[in-house]
């Protein structure tokens, strides 16, 4: 590492100055975008992103304190390469994942990119994006779990000039806004992004004036190389080996088939590879990720944050992830092919990170927490605009749950997916002022955090009354309704999610399935419960006084204190003798398992063994991509019927039998002959 450090062109003191200078420029961009954003989801929630990008397409300046925090290794080469030349005043726009190599990973994320020049020489690019409330498509808010083609998710914008040499492309912006339900909102947020780009142009220019063009360009490369060196040093400290784990999404919303993510994480020296072989095929719903065979942030961002946890001083930029590679199968849910819908790539990406954490926990048990809620579901509320006509579309809250407990303490309440972004909740006063709802409850959910020596963070209770007629609620990303967030080293699972509705005039709440597109009217009340995080360590090792503290603060119930933690209370205080006796009676179970998955997952995997799943995926991937989703469904259901009839676990031979019986005669042979079987060349491997 010393030899590599000596190869840097910028001395160490100056290098640190540039690291902080580039970061501060990006953060100023982010705050300018937030302050001038038009929608509450930008100026309150801060679902936005900014960066400085090298001419070669790597992020070298990235914010720490504003907006999305996990996109530091986005690849801009496709977007930049879409045009042969650039001029001052150019601003590119794009939102199409398939035309930008995943730069915009779903259509609401509208990206802007502007070249920055000094005396006619291209210095770098400035980048900004926001999550737009609506970009057209089949539902208000654009994103629905049941969409199966990207055409249903809104207008697709290939890399294009929004501004050319400073002149607005009026025809293009009119076309874009004509295809959105809230054009005024979108145009306001687009102008805020342009403001952020202008901030970058001014600040980079000042930097070049002070340090010279060569000094700045040398520093751009050096900060990337320095981050790579520091990251490699951290990886080199992780024990070599291959660590395997799997996790699930509950289902694909059109069936009850869980979506499985398989990870084999290999550490070798100062490099890390994440192999997703065995992961589910791409779906005819919106849970797909288009990664283009890259180590896309949605596939690896947890690794970046683990590196930053171990070495907090690594500069955050694309160099962090140069030593991390991925292996994916084209046509899988983590590397889909067009025209698959990708609107809920967040839901999938979050669960992918849970699978990676489970693998890393085996190598770094002291650093990796139990599973968090794994739930991020913005509640989108659409209502008639009675004053202006048309519709009003607003995000009420970006719902999340609790984080997992860890070796040093409890999980955070209502802050899971904190590593994705610095997303904030929307103040109730703002929500009620812009939407036809009354918030009845927005609070922590007692007993939702998994019990443990260190308790999982709590989820949320969100309850609101609808005040207008003919409204629509969508809530993409509702998960952990079936499989609980897992605990570690004796910790218990977090509580599952749930949704209830009380229709106008009714006395009681009724349970709902996950919300896809729900019609609501004046007087209806919706209650959303998010999951808590898993616990870390045995609950019987938790300090009884901490259990009492949680009880007094309403985080747990008295029943949970006794049943989950073995703490006996008397006259509002801990009965130490009775607690010790109860814990001894209920203890003595030996060394706890590494993971506690909960009864639901245990029961599922007792039938769907690793052997059976591997054979199912092997068969499905012999087919062309357009057939995989439907044939996967047929095969899974046939095998599940067989298991139900026999009451035994499935084997590879059982899957072979079902493949023969369930798939139409000749289809497998015919399509395999046409080249459906994947081979080594059909695997994507990229760093």
XYZ file of C-alpha atoms in Angstrom, residues 412-652:
241
model
C -32.675 2.054 15.720
C -36.405 2.610 15.875
C -38.152 3.452 12.592
C -34.882 3.977 10.720
C -34.300 0.814 8.719
C -32.890 1.280 5.243
C -30.963 4.148 6.794
C -28.002 3.055 4.696
C -29.891 3.746 1.473
C -30.447 7.404 2.147
C -30.757 10.321 4.496
C -34.483 10.211 3.805
C -36.538 12.091 6.349
C -40.153 11.635 7.297
C -42.619 14.277 6.168
C -43.975 16.532 8.945
C -47.625 15.773 9.664
C -48.555 19.443 9.223
C -47.104 19.430 5.702
C -48.812 16.140 4.824
C -52.215 17.367 5.956
C -51.787 20.726 4.190
C -51.136 19.196 0.766
C -53.272 16.021 0.925
C -56.896 15.237 1.754
C -56.084 13.137 4.819
C -56.083 13.482 8.590
C -53.237 11.702 10.387
C -54.662 9.874 13.391
C -51.530 8.083 14.569
C -47.865 8.119 13.607
C -45.957 6.322 16.328
C -43.570 3.538 17.236
C -45.063 0.047 17.227
C -44.622 -1.633 20.640
C -43.257 -5.199 20.770
C -42.267 -5.131 17.093
C -38.498 -5.248 17.676
C -36.998 -8.720 17.969
C -36.059 -9.604 21.544
C -32.360 -10.050 22.234
C -29.470 -9.077 24.444
C -29.634 -6.093 22.109
C -33.195 -5.493 20.961
C -34.197 -4.908 17.364
C -35.469 -1.434 16.508
C -39.206 -0.869 16.485
C -41.413 -0.455 13.456
C -44.112 2.168 12.903
C -47.881 2.475 13.283
C -49.273 4.883 10.666
C -53.000 5.507 10.654
C -54.866 8.094 8.609
C -58.425 9.015 7.660
C -59.385 9.864 4.086
C -61.186 13.211 3.759
C -62.061 13.170 0.049
C -64.043 10.888 -2.254
C -62.693 8.782 -5.124
C -59.106 8.517 -3.899
C -56.406 5.961 -4.526
C -53.640 4.629 -2.287
C -50.588 2.766 -3.567
C -47.811 1.468 -1.322
C -45.066 -0.183 -3.300
C -42.515 -2.192 -1.361
C -44.607 -3.631 1.459
C -42.647 -6.669 2.598
C -41.974 -8.992 5.542
C -45.680 -9.817 5.752
C -44.725 -13.491 5.493
C -41.076 -14.031 6.462
C -39.808 -12.215 9.542
C -36.585 -10.186 9.844
C -34.101 -12.713 11.197
C -32.288 -12.621 14.513
C -28.628 -13.440 15.182
C -26.878 -15.552 17.859
C -30.015 -16.288 19.842
C -31.854 -13.064 19.047
C -35.507 -13.369 18.096
C -37.089 -12.271 14.847
C -38.687 -8.878 14.386
C -42.461 -8.704 14.084
C -44.056 -9.004 10.638
C -45.787 -6.194 8.749
C -49.566 -5.826 8.439
C -52.225 -3.560 6.877
C -55.799 -2.920 8.043
C -58.723 -0.827 6.808
C -61.887 0.414 8.474
C -64.379 1.442 5.861
C -66.533 4.482 6.500
C -69.331 3.579 8.925
C -67.786 0.256 9.947
C -66.993 -0.492 13.601
C -63.923 -2.697 13.171
C -60.717 -2.808 11.170
C -60.351 -5.606 8.631
C -56.994 -7.055 7.514
C -55.798 -6.411 3.965
C -53.220 -8.038 1.791
C -50.370 -5.846 0.630
C -51.552 -2.688 -1.078
C -51.140 -2.561 -4.823
C -53.784 -0.069 -5.905
C -56.466 0.516 -3.244
C -59.601 2.604 -3.821
C -60.602 4.632 -0.755
C -63.334 7.162 0.008
C -64.150 9.843 2.543
C -64.304 8.390 6.048
C -62.154 5.319 5.365
C -59.286 4.773 7.818
C -56.113 2.935 6.829
C -53.658 1.479 9.361
C -50.162 0.394 8.243
C -47.832 -1.535 10.577
C -44.178 -1.882 9.593
C -41.799 -4.615 10.839
C -39.236 -4.336 13.588
C -35.621 -5.413 13.309
C -34.232 -8.738 14.506
C -32.614 -9.139 17.905
C -28.914 -9.824 18.577
C -27.913 -12.296 21.289
C -30.072 -14.160 23.807
C -32.907 -12.098 25.330
C -32.099 -13.706 28.706
C -28.762 -11.899 28.646
C -30.397 -8.473 28.424
C -29.991 -6.309 31.503
C -33.361 -6.520 33.350
C -33.175 -2.785 34.061
C -33.032 -2.122 30.313
C -36.138 -4.297 29.906
C -37.856 -2.206 32.597
C -36.727 0.975 30.822
C -38.269 -0.267 27.559
C -41.492 -1.132 29.362
C -41.777 2.275 31.039
C -41.214 3.992 27.702
C -43.894 1.961 25.924
C -41.476 0.077 23.670
C -42.482 -3.350 24.982
C -45.434 -4.754 26.930
C -45.354 -6.335 30.364
C -46.201 -9.685 28.757
C -43.188 -9.390 26.437
C -40.964 -8.510 29.397
C -41.854 -11.845 30.984
C -42.371 -14.105 27.950
C -39.570 -12.852 25.687
C -36.987 -11.625 28.209
C -37.771 -13.713 31.303
C -38.066 -10.601 33.468
C -40.500 -10.725 36.408
C -41.881 -7.415 37.629
C -43.334 -6.666 41.033
C -44.801 -3.318 42.093
C -43.334 -1.644 39.037
C -39.779 -2.874 39.633
C -37.666 -5.876 38.654
C -37.993 -8.868 40.957
C -34.359 -9.965 40.668
C -34.711 -13.334 42.413
C -37.798 -14.366 40.444
C -36.183 -13.172 37.212
C -33.052 -15.237 37.848
C -35.151 -18.316 38.607
C -37.335 -17.901 35.516
C -34.350 -17.391 33.229
C -32.648 -20.509 34.574
C -35.813 -22.546 34.036
C -36.148 -21.387 30.453
C -32.450 -21.334 29.575
C -30.012 -24.155 29.125
C -30.611 -24.603 25.405
C -26.907 -24.835 24.561
C -25.074 -22.736 21.985
C -27.590 -20.691 19.983
C -27.783 -21.040 16.228
C -26.134 -18.354 14.141
C -29.498 -17.307 12.699
C -33.121 -17.427 13.842
C -35.360 -17.275 10.778
C -38.734 -17.731 12.461
C -41.340 -20.479 12.103
C -42.661 -19.330 8.720
C -39.339 -19.567 6.902
C -38.360 -22.746 8.755
C -41.596 -24.409 7.608
C -41.107 -23.266 4.003
C -37.518 -24.464 3.803
C -38.441 -27.791 5.373
C -40.280 -28.412 2.084
C -38.258 -26.332 -0.350
C -34.775 -27.590 0.400
C -31.644 -26.062 -1.138
C -31.384 -29.142 -3.346
C -34.935 -28.772 -4.667
C -34.614 -25.037 -5.286
C -31.305 -25.404 -7.106
C -32.837 -27.967 -9.462
C -35.886 -25.784 -10.139
C -33.672 -22.839 -11.083
C -31.477 -25.107 -13.210
C -34.505 -26.160 -15.253
C -36.000 -22.670 -15.529
C -32.766 -21.175 -16.850
C -32.718 -23.634 -19.745
C -35.593 -21.619 -21.227
C -35.528 -18.323 -23.111
C -36.164 -15.313 -20.881
C -39.762 -14.623 -22.032
C -40.858 -18.107 -20.930
C -39.107 -18.297 -17.592
C -41.656 -16.544 -15.381
C -44.655 -18.598 -16.491
C -42.781 -21.915 -16.543
C -41.300 -21.153 -13.098
C -44.834 -20.725 -11.803
C -46.036 -23.989 -13.309
C -43.081 -25.940 -11.995
C -43.227 -24.479 -8.477
C -46.954 -25.110 -8.140
C -46.658 -28.676 -9.406
C -43.868 -29.379 -6.935
C -45.785 -27.748 -4.076
C -48.834 -29.918 -4.827
C -46.619 -32.983 -4.725
C -45.157 -31.922 -1.379
C -48.631 -31.235 0.039
C -49.873 -34.661 -1.045
C -46.912 -36.508 0.476
C -46.157 -34.269 3.435
C -42.415 -34.606 2.837
C -39.530 -32.438 1.707
C -38.883 -32.027 -2.003
C -35.835 -33.543 -3.675
C -34.074 -32.864 -6.961
